[in-house]
Amino acid sequence: MDNWDEIRTAYQVAQLGTVSGAAEVLGVHHATVIRHIDALEGRLGVKLFQRHARGYTATEAGEDLLRVARATDDQFSQLAGRIKGRGSDVSGELVITSLDFLAPQLAPLLTEFQRQNPELVVRYLIGDRLFRLEYGEAHVAIRAGAAPDQPDNVVQPYAQLAVGAYASRDYVAQYGIPQGPEDYHKHRFIAADNRDSRAPYHKWLWATVPEESVTWRSTSGAALEAALRAGAGIGGLPAAMGRNDPQLVEIHAPRPDWGSALWLVTHVDLHRTSKVQAVLRFLKEHAEEAVACPE
């Protein structure tokens, strides 16, 4: 396996299923693609593809090669991501990751940062999994809860997130507002489907609200918010979202035990680069906008 060009060509053919598609992605003539495939099959002594009228389909040997090539390609991409972050200017890709409930506040902030630095391509990745900073999956992660303790990461406090309980006006019109825990059995609540959720509000909810009243559950923060706005029940939201929306009613004001610390996390290899330092400064200067809690 001493010719990565041929392996990369086979990888693209397996991914796309056609010689022409691989040639376009690789920026080469289709004859070059065919030559690479033929040479690789000759060197290995096996057929990597079944040729047919619709294109190329990987054989079992081709699937084995595809798995190895995909892992290698991913590693090269991660390396490229780390290298790109080492430049001296604020340009190229900037990859930020956070939990989805922060998106309504962070997306406008990142847009303003891009407006000030028009050479940037912003990639805002949202998900419950931890993106691996050491593999170049993100330049900056905004994380909630206890201070992250992964080795080789630089962790800085960002803000304190206030969380309250809210419901839509339609829900309140139908069910009213509970006066206290004694009324919870008369109401409908929205919760994370994972009873072991580390989010303080959800831990409180599962410990306090009768199970039969928890009538709408999801593993997605975006889905929980959408259900709340649609009138499914009472749910937790950052106060910056709940209090700024005239279509929502505050059921319970933010409580200290529902709040969560937010952290800015970067990898030590990229922490001092101009791009990362610039966005860290910007985010810190606008921390109040990210978690603003109007009275």
GROMACS .gro file of N, CA, C and O in nm, residues 191-196 202 206 217-220 224:
model
   52
  191ALA      N    1  -4.010   1.665   2.928
  191ALA     CA    2  -3.884   1.629   2.994
  191ALA      C    3  -3.791   1.555   2.899
  191ALA      O    4  -3.834   1.496   2.799
  192ALA      N    5  -3.662   1.558   2.935
  192ALA     CA    6  -3.564   1.475   2.864
  192ALA      C    7  -3.599   1.329   2.886
  192ALA      O    8  -3.635   1.288   2.997
  193ASP      N    9  -3.594   1.249   2.781
  193ASP     CA   10  -3.632   1.108   2.792
  193ASP      C   11  -3.534   1.030   2.879
  193ASP      O   12  -3.569   0.927   2.934
  194ASN      N   13  -3.414   1.081   2.891
  194ASN     CA   14  -3.311   1.015   2.971
  194ASN      C   15  -3.328   1.054   3.118
  194ASN      O   16  -3.300   1.167   3.156
  195ARG      N   17  -3.372   0.961   3.199
  195ARG     CA   18  -3.391   0.991   3.341
  195ARG      C   19  -3.259   1.021   3.412
  195ARG      O   20  -3.258   1.078   3.521
  196ASP      N   21  -3.148   0.979   3.351
  196ASP     CA   22  -3.017   1.005   3.410
  196ASP      C   23  -2.953   1.134   3.358
  196ASP      O   24  -2.833   1.157   3.376
  202HIS      N   25  -3.381   1.896   3.465
  202HIS     CA   26  -3.442   1.766   3.441
  202HIS      C   27  -3.425   1.671   3.560
  202HIS      O   28  -3.513   1.589   3.587
  206TRP      N   29  -3.766   1.505   3.729
  206TRP     CA   30  -3.791   1.362   3.749
  206TRP      C   31  -3.803   1.326   3.897
  206TRP      O   32  -3.869   1.229   3.933
  217ARG      N   33  -4.181   1.350   2.602
  217ARG     CA   34  -4.039   1.330   2.628
  217ARG      C   35  -3.962   1.319   2.496
  217ARG      O   36  -4.016   1.275   2.396
  218SER      N   37  -3.836   1.360   2.500
  218SER     CA   38  -3.753   1.348   2.381
  218SER      C   39  -3.606   1.349   2.422
  218SER      O   40  -3.570   1.396   2.530
  219THR      N   41  -3.524   1.297   2.334
  219THR     CA   42  -3.379   1.303   2.353
  219THR      C   43  -3.320   1.429   2.288
  219THR      O   44  -3.200   1.453   2.300
  220SER      N   45  -3.402   1.508   2.222
  220SER     CA   46  -3.356   1.628   2.151
  220SER      C   47  -3.401   1.754   2.222
  220SER      O   48  -3.521   1.773   2.246
  224LEU      N   49  -3.781   1.926   2.236
  224LEU     CA   50  -3.847   1.964   2.361
  224LEU      C   51  -3.894   2.110   2.354
  224LEU      O   52  -4.006   2.142   2.396
   0.00000   0.00000   0.00000
